[in-house]
DNA sequence: AATCGAAGGATTGTTGAACAATCGATAAAT
DNA sequence: ATTTATCGATTGTTCAACAATCCTTCGATT
């Protein structure tokens, strides 16, 4: 519906450069609430805001120079992504994942990623997986730990993308965002990712060779090991 | 609505022994925004609000006797569930699923449900699946089409619950909520569900017998057929 | 001294009103 | 008929206020 109107306008106004330009120039200006959410998301990912931290509406509103109501909308967005938890009448807090949550997150990942890789996917999608692997190699060569981490996330994002489902993609991004919440505890350990690199390479090769079942098994083993490590670091 | 304060006051004064009782009696009073979202969700599921319908903030605020800001928060909640779509500066509209969306939704369902049933699940979880099947039989015996539909949704919810993952459960509820958006077009056709009943029974039996792979195959075939039918009804 | 209960302060939840920005449609002009 | 200008309606955002609720501190009671 919405996209059809834009399309029809584009075709009907083939001569008039104005309307097509307007349609093309249509810069998506994120709402203020969205930008607040983005900023908070960033601070959450960077570890500036640690799990359990309380987020006071008035403070954030003042800091970012926006209204309390707008902050409120941003909170709603973040809460829907589980990055933040609302305690009624008490405020919102940075979500802190407990042992059960870690297992739960990995359950979701196993379900989606393994299923996606079993499906194979288009050549371009496979190429994206390969690209993520190479990205990781480059980061490793440059001793860029941060880059290694994001490359790893790109890798798993690309695997989910094999399924070609918009919804699965957004679900995966949200899960990855959740994971970033407790990753920086382990991210200091450089060996954490170094081992993954070889795994990714192997999985990618199996995928490229069309050995989907083997790729799936490798991925599954990888996820199990990863969960174990996380539980260790986070463990009590 | 306005008497909610009296209710909370009554509970707080009811008991003298404080903390444990308070923790247990803690009646979850949904915020006004939540109740607005609930009401809209209901109307969406019932087909009162059809896909594409525009939801004007002021109108809804007036109708439900709440503030515009509160309606706005409810919209944010519904938008995060994809039940509603925001068009910047234009308003929110009831989401209308197009052909691609239907396929996408079924992709998510195949991924999650098949994976869940392959895992088997605890005896109680399996019992819940059986319960949903029986619920469907009862509804069929009573010629209760509405009941048949909800029983079917319980069935698939129970299947996902086999995985024992909170996150997968909520993902599934959201997907089911999305499907309800375009289901009432097909819901008139009583034969739509009648065929499913036997399928559910068969899948459940395989699950109870521990023949997980067969159960998974049956479920997969079921979902494929279901998607096909939906595409047909909705199709072009 | 320890427990319990009653103010006090702070923050959230919700409302209402205001205003600029933007969109859609209608009317005017070329 | 196409373009332009105008107008009305609606959204996006802010501000200010208030009740409800929570946490803490401080007394009071036993």
XYZ file of C-alpha atoms (C1' of nucleotides) in Angstrom:
532
model
C 0.000 0.000 0.000
C 2.475 2.551 1.161
C 5.172 1.487 -1.232
C 2.733 1.183 -4.112
C 1.775 4.843 -3.885
C 5.411 5.845 -4.071
C 5.922 3.541 -7.036
C 2.934 4.832 -8.932
C 3.974 8.369 -8.316
C 7.410 7.591 -9.620
C 6.107 6.084 -12.863
C 3.415 8.654 -13.510
C 5.816 11.542 -13.113
C 8.476 10.208 -15.436
C 8.926 13.601 -17.072
C 8.751 15.783 -14.026
C 12.100 15.635 -12.320
C 10.723 17.303 -9.229
C 8.549 14.559 -7.824
C 11.034 11.775 -8.524
C 13.739 13.812 -6.881
C 11.479 14.333 -3.928
C 10.872 10.622 -3.748
C 14.577 9.901 -4.007
C 15.763 12.681 -1.757
C 13.294 11.641 0.873
C 15.897 11.518 3.603
C 14.692 9.441 6.428
C 14.942 11.771 9.356
C 14.676 9.598 12.428
C 12.363 10.979 15.026
C 13.888 12.423 18.147
C 12.705 9.428 20.107
C 14.490 7.158 17.673
C 17.687 9.107 17.993
C 17.482 8.944 21.755
C 16.992 5.210 21.515
C 19.963 4.978 19.162
C 22.170 6.918 21.526
C 21.181 4.729 24.444
C 21.641 1.597 22.392
C 25.134 2.775 21.576
C 26.009 3.446 25.180
C 24.622 0.071 26.106
C 26.709 -1.703 23.488
C 29.840 0.159 24.483
C 29.428 -0.720 28.102
C 29.052 2.865 29.225
C 25.798 1.814 30.803
C 26.334 -1.402 32.676
C 23.630 -3.952 33.430
C 21.570 -3.040 36.440
C 22.147 0.675 36.041
C 19.098 2.759 36.632
C 18.020 5.131 33.913
C 16.243 8.131 35.322
C 13.904 9.813 32.897
C 14.585 13.378 33.932
C 18.352 12.902 33.964
C 18.499 11.477 30.487
C 16.039 14.024 29.194
C 18.266 16.776 30.505
C 21.489 15.205 29.291
C 20.232 14.730 25.771
C 18.267 17.935 25.681
C 14.908 16.377 25.003
C 11.595 16.109 26.739
C 10.754 13.514 29.328
C 7.970 12.202 27.139
C 10.374 11.589 24.318
C 12.725 9.701 26.589
C 9.727 7.674 27.607
C 9.050 6.664 24.034
C 12.679 5.707 23.572
C 12.420 3.547 26.701
C 9.416 1.775 25.251
C 11.432 0.962 22.174
C 14.383 -0.356 24.148
C 12.128 -2.307 26.460
C 10.566 -4.073 23.496
C 14.079 -5.154 22.558
C 14.740 -6.394 26.078
C 17.746 -4.125 26.377
C 16.067 -2.455 29.260
C 13.613 -3.600 31.886
C 10.714 -1.643 33.279
C 9.910 -1.924 36.947
C 6.506 -0.287 37.334
C 6.644 2.890 39.350
C 10.313 2.299 39.990
C 11.964 3.068 36.734
C 13.836 1.368 33.944
C 17.088 -0.465 34.414
C 19.689 -1.764 32.021
C 18.806 -5.401 31.508
C 21.102 -7.838 33.212
C 21.082 -11.352 31.878
C 21.152 -14.122 34.417
C 22.329 -17.662 33.914
C 18.948 -18.781 32.620
C 18.858 -15.949 30.128
C 22.187 -16.924 28.650
C 20.946 -20.425 28.013
C 17.745 -19.040 26.593
C 19.549 -16.747 24.200
C 21.660 -19.621 22.959
C 18.563 -21.737 22.524
C 17.179 -19.097 20.217
C 20.454 -18.906 18.348
C 20.698 -22.670 17.926
C 17.144 -22.806 16.654
C 17.488 -20.051 14.118
C 21.077 -20.337 12.975
C 21.132 -24.084 12.548
C 17.857 -24.042 10.691
C 19.110 -21.270 8.450
C 22.322 -23.018 7.535
C 20.460 -26.228 6.815
C 18.472 -24.335 4.202
C 21.573 -23.462 2.253
C 20.668 -20.084 0.858
C 21.389 -18.166 -2.318
C 24.914 -17.757 -3.703
C 24.954 -14.090 -2.723
C 23.947 -14.955 0.797
C 26.725 -17.538 0.966
C 29.124 -14.954 -0.365
C 28.129 -12.669 2.500
C 29.085 -15.380 4.962
C 32.449 -15.737 3.257
C 32.917 -11.969 3.382
C 32.365 -12.006 7.128
C 34.996 -14.696 7.512
C 37.531 -12.646 5.566
C 36.613 -9.590 7.571
C 37.481 -11.545 10.677
C 40.831 -12.634 9.261
C 41.758 -9.063 8.450
C 40.816 -7.912 11.925
C 42.869 -10.706 13.426
C 45.868 -9.776 11.294
C 45.553 -6.201 12.483
C 45.190 -7.278 16.100
C 41.878 -5.461 16.162
C 39.902 -7.143 18.933
C 36.948 -4.872 18.507
C 36.865 -5.591 14.792
C 37.103 -9.289 15.487
C 34.009 -9.109 17.612
C 31.912 -7.269 15.070
C 33.157 -9.545 12.298
C 31.983 -12.493 14.318
C 28.572 -10.921 14.681
C 28.480 -10.234 10.961
C 29.256 -13.876 10.395
C 26.321 -15.063 12.422
C 24.096 -12.393 11.008
C 25.011 -13.594 7.531
C 24.185 -17.147 8.494
C 20.709 -16.182 9.577
C 20.362 -14.127 6.405
C 20.694 -17.374 4.476
C 17.066 -18.007 5.305
C 16.121 -14.809 3.517
C 13.560 -13.872 6.124
C 13.195 -10.271 7.202
C 11.654 -11.308 10.488
C 14.338 -13.811 11.338
C 16.943 -11.174 10.564
C 15.491 -8.649 12.967
C 15.030 -11.295 15.632
C 18.684 -12.179 15.266
C 19.832 -8.561 15.493
C 17.879 -8.154 18.671
C 19.397 -11.276 20.146
C 22.868 -10.103 19.200
C 22.140 -6.740 20.773
C 21.102 -8.541 23.923
C 24.344 -10.472 23.914
C 26.435 -7.349 23.598
C 25.027 -6.454 26.976
C 27.152 -8.989 28.771
C 29.879 -9.523 26.213
C 32.251 -6.808 27.275
C 32.926 -8.785 30.390
C 34.482 -11.464 28.230
C 35.620 -9.284 25.381
C 38.813 -8.412 27.168
C 39.951 -11.943 26.661
C 41.535 -11.872 23.224
C 41.598 -15.648 23.017
C 37.870 -15.567 23.180
C 37.456 -14.803 19.532
C 40.712 -16.171 18.194
C 39.448 -19.722 18.425
C 36.215 -18.824 16.714
C 38.025 -17.705 13.631
C 38.999 -21.204 12.610
C 35.515 -22.477 13.366
C 33.949 -19.861 11.157
C 36.305 -20.713 8.332
C 35.457 -24.384 8.582
C 31.738 -23.786 8.739
C 31.927 -21.483 5.765
C 33.826 -24.031 3.720
C 31.311 -26.727 4.455
C 28.551 -24.337 3.469
C 30.257 -23.416 0.230
C 30.814 -27.084 -0.543
C 27.121 -27.745 -0.100
C 27.724 -30.045 2.851
C 24.885 -28.480 4.750
C 24.423 -31.165 7.349
C 28.058 -31.052 8.296
C 27.989 -27.269 8.406
C 24.987 -27.463 10.685
C 26.740 -29.859 13.029
C 29.821 -27.700 13.188
C 27.743 -24.648 13.904
C 25.822 -26.455 16.591
C 29.001 -27.599 18.294
C 30.338 -24.086 18.048
C 27.284 -22.634 19.723
C 27.378 -25.208 22.490
C 31.000 -24.416 23.208
C 30.322 -20.711 23.074
C 27.495 -21.028 25.555
C 29.689 -23.022 27.863
C 32.373 -20.364 27.786
C 29.880 -17.633 28.429
C 28.385 -19.517 31.326
C 31.905 -19.929 32.672
C 32.767 -16.270 32.500
C 29.389 -15.203 33.730
C 29.086 -18.151 36.033
C 28.765 -18.482 39.750
C -10.741 2.603 35.352
C -11.112 5.531 37.695
C -11.795 3.171 40.605
C -8.453 1.447 40.278
C -7.005 3.567 43.066
C -9.607 2.226 45.441
C -8.709 -1.316 44.504
C -5.018 -0.886 45.134
C -5.669 0.864 48.386
C -7.805 -2.040 49.494
C -5.093 -4.596 48.857
C -2.386 -2.604 50.536
C -4.401 -2.205 53.720
C -5.729 -5.729 53.751
C -2.804 -7.398 55.455
C -0.496 -6.344 58.207
C 2.259 -8.916 57.747
C 4.222 -7.064 55.237
C 6.824 -8.208 52.779
C 5.966 -11.777 51.787
C 2.268 -11.113 51.620
C 2.854 -7.932 49.693
C 5.039 -9.786 47.272
C 2.415 -12.433 46.763
C -0.587 -10.158 46.720
C 1.177 -7.807 44.381
C -1.619 -7.475 41.917
C -0.198 -6.514 38.610
C -2.054 -3.383 37.699
C -1.300 -2.842 34.045
C -0.509 0.704 33.181
C -3.076 2.657 31.268
C -0.911 2.488 28.188
C -0.847 -1.280 28.505
C -4.596 -1.461 28.811
C -5.009 0.708 25.754
C -2.642 -1.586 23.874
C -4.635 -4.582 25.103
C -7.881 -3.087 23.934
C -6.467 -2.318 20.523
C -4.903 -5.753 20.285
C -8.315 -7.212 21.002
C -10.032 -5.161 18.360
C -7.307 -6.098 15.918
C -7.724 -9.799 16.634
C -11.490 -9.591 16.358
C -11.331 -7.884 13.040
C -13.012 -4.727 14.272
C -10.019 -2.882 12.963
C -9.173 -4.148 9.533
C -5.724 -3.993 7.910
C -4.979 -0.633 6.400
C -7.280 1.225 8.745
C -5.881 4.453 10.007
C -5.677 4.952 13.732
C -5.941 8.584 14.646
C -4.392 9.449 17.979
C -6.938 12.002 19.082
C -9.889 9.830 18.117
C -8.678 6.829 20.047
C -7.654 8.965 22.970
C -11.161 10.369 23.121
C -12.878 7.033 22.615
C -10.950 5.328 25.374
C -10.908 8.329 27.647
C -7.161 8.643 27.894
C -4.551 11.142 26.936
C -2.986 11.392 23.535
C 0.424 10.721 24.998
C -0.788 7.482 26.472
C -2.216 6.369 23.156
C 1.151 7.178 21.686
C 2.872 4.815 24.102
C 0.387 2.108 23.264
C 1.131 2.644 19.586
C 4.824 2.193 20.238
C 4.086 -1.118 21.890
C 1.909 -2.324 19.033
C 4.394 -1.122 16.457
C 7.122 -3.172 18.100
C 4.868 -6.181 17.631
C 4.324 -5.310 13.978
C 0.581 -5.187 14.503
C 0.658 -1.605 13.435
C 2.838 0.403 11.104
C 4.025 3.932 11.636
C 4.194 6.269 8.681
C 6.170 9.265 9.885
C 4.090 12.401 10.075
C 1.172 10.534 8.586
C -0.037 8.313 11.350
C -0.247 4.679 12.285
C -2.151 2.113 10.279
C -3.246 -1.405 10.996
C -0.577 -3.600 9.484
C -1.580 -5.346 6.310
C 0.430 -8.371 5.376
C 1.315 -8.750 1.750
C 2.179 -11.933 -0.088
C 5.825 -11.732 0.926
C 4.915 -11.271 4.552
C 2.812 -14.398 4.598
C 5.711 -16.439 3.324
C 7.994 -14.756 5.804
C 5.734 -15.531 8.720
C 5.584 -19.149 7.712
C 9.348 -19.254 7.386
C 9.610 -18.163 10.992
C 7.051 -20.740 12.026
C 8.792 -23.552 10.181
C 12.098 -22.612 11.728
C 10.866 -22.431 15.280
C 8.150 -25.055 15.408
C 10.042 -27.786 13.598
C 13.121 -27.185 15.692
C 11.051 -27.289 18.857
C 9.339 -30.547 18.036
C 12.658 -32.134 17.104
C 13.842 -31.405 20.625
C 11.088 -33.496 22.156
C 10.441 -31.602 25.358
C 9.416 -32.537 28.867
C 6.434 -34.817 29.612
C 4.423 -31.872 30.911
C 5.115 -29.924 27.748
C 3.999 -32.883 25.660
C 0.892 -33.155 27.802
C 0.126 -29.534 26.980
C 0.241 -30.374 23.292
C -2.159 -33.244 23.876
C -4.445 -30.935 25.835
C -4.606 -28.541 22.925
C -5.568 -31.380 20.617
C -8.401 -32.415 22.896
C -9.480 -28.813 23.191
C -9.787 -28.751 19.436
C -11.852 -31.924 19.373
C -14.269 -30.500 21.907
C -14.642 -27.307 19.935
C -15.263 -29.295 16.778
C -17.909 -31.389 18.508
C -19.614 -28.211 19.640
C -19.386 -26.666 16.189
C -17.475 -23.814 17.750
C -15.441 -22.357 14.909
C -13.982 -19.629 17.061
C -12.926 -22.195 19.641
C -11.399 -24.324 16.925
C -9.218 -21.470 15.874
C -7.925 -20.685 19.325
C -7.383 -24.379 20.023
C -5.260 -24.568 16.929
C -3.200 -21.647 18.117
C -2.828 -23.273 21.517
C -1.586 -26.366 19.754
C 1.163 -24.527 17.961
C 1.978 -22.487 21.014
C 2.372 -25.728 22.947
C 4.690 -27.084 20.305
C 6.983 -24.108 20.571
C 6.798 -24.406 24.343
C 8.453 -27.808 23.988
C 11.721 -25.938 23.585
C 11.251 -24.426 27.023
C 12.500 -21.039 25.900
C 10.855 -17.890 27.147
C 12.104 -15.917 24.191
C 10.922 -18.396 21.603
C 7.542 -18.415 23.285
C 7.104 -14.683 23.057
C 8.358 -14.644 19.489
C 5.747 -17.240 18.645
C 2.937 -15.317 20.339
C 3.834 -12.265 18.350
C 3.851 -14.212 15.128
C 0.477 -15.717 15.962
C -0.842 -12.260 16.751
C 0.374 -11.104 13.386
C -1.397 -13.983 11.702
C -4.673 -13.178 13.392
C -4.514 -9.957 11.435
C -5.357 -11.643 8.181
C -6.954 -14.816 9.435
C -10.533 -13.653 9.720
C -10.652 -13.477 5.990
C -10.265 -17.227 5.925
C -11.859 -17.988 9.248
C -15.279 -17.939 7.707
C -14.423 -21.131 5.923
C -15.221 -23.794 8.467
C -13.368 -26.421 6.493
C -10.255 -24.428 7.020
C -9.683 -25.810 10.465
C -11.537 -29.078 10.208
C -8.734 -30.641 8.204
C -6.126 -29.439 10.641
C -7.693 -31.353 13.456
C -6.607 -34.714 12.120
C -3.144 -33.400 11.378
C -2.726 -32.160 14.917
C -3.824 -35.493 16.288
C -1.331 -37.350 14.141
C 1.518 -35.016 14.995
C 0.714 -35.302 18.656
C 0.702 -39.083 18.530
C 4.073 -39.166 16.834
C 5.400 -36.797 19.457
C 4.043 -38.907 22.302
C 5.525 -42.022 20.727
C 8.925 -40.374 20.630
C 9.034 -40.485 16.843
C 10.361 -36.988 16.705
C 11.653 -37.001 13.168
C 8.317 -38.192 11.845
C 6.503 -35.631 13.919
C 8.759 -32.952 12.507
C 8.060 -34.049 8.953
C 4.333 -34.076 9.521
C 4.468 -30.650 11.052
C 6.541 -29.321 8.203
C 4.125 -30.690 5.633
C 1.272 -29.211 7.600
C 2.863 -25.772 7.609
C 3.595 -25.919 3.908
C 0.010 -26.806 3.168
C -1.244 -24.124 5.497
C 0.884 -21.501 3.818
C -0.375 -22.578 0.450
C -3.965 -22.225 1.549
C -3.321 -18.832 3.031
C -1.597 -17.676 -0.117
C -4.588 -18.933 -2.033
C -7.127 -17.052 0.026
C -4.983 -13.988 0.221
C -3.440 -14.583 -3.115
C -3.170 -12.968 -6.451
C 17.976 -2.332 70.895
C 15.030 -3.895 67.458
C 10.772 -3.532 65.167
C 7.181 -1.137 63.474
C 4.848 2.763 61.547
C 4.453 7.415 60.013
C 6.200 11.625 57.346
C 9.240 13.357 53.487
C 11.359 13.452 49.175
C 12.041 11.745 44.718
C 10.434 9.579 40.562
C 7.152 7.636 37.794
C 2.518 7.554 35.421
C -0.735 10.341 33.274
C -2.987 14.327 31.837
C -3.746 18.663 29.376
C -2.444 22.274 26.542
C 0.404 24.377 23.403
C 3.179 24.964 19.086
C 5.960 23.966 14.800
C 6.370 20.731 11.069
C 4.330 18.082 7.837
C 0.891 15.934 5.014
C -3.557 15.775 1.974
C -6.835 17.960 -0.343
C -9.019 21.745 -2.163
C -9.016 25.845 -4.759
C -6.700 29.188 -7.766
C -3.703 30.410 -11.547
C -0.998 29.579 -15.570
C -4.606 19.912 -17.644
C -0.772 20.774 -14.884
C 1.254 23.435 -11.578
C 1.116 26.386 -7.589
C -0.665 28.288 -3.454
C -3.590 27.888 0.538
C -5.896 25.738 4.225
C -7.212 22.310 7.566
C -6.037 18.337 10.051
C -2.759 15.426 12.311
C 1.525 14.289 13.976
C 5.911 15.176 16.628
C 7.559 17.352 20.536
C 7.772 20.213 24.442
C 6.316 22.008 28.838
C 3.994 22.120 33.162
C 1.248 20.134 36.439
C -0.600 16.564 39.610
C -1.690 11.997 41.812
C 0.230 7.595 42.865
C 3.870 5.063 44.263
C 8.250 3.851 45.997
C 12.452 4.357 49.036
C 14.455 6.355 52.941
C 14.730 8.613 57.074
C 13.156 9.496 61.351
C 10.553 8.655 65.419
C 7.694 6.079 68.345
C 6.555 1.846 70.619
C 7.425 -2.407 72.875
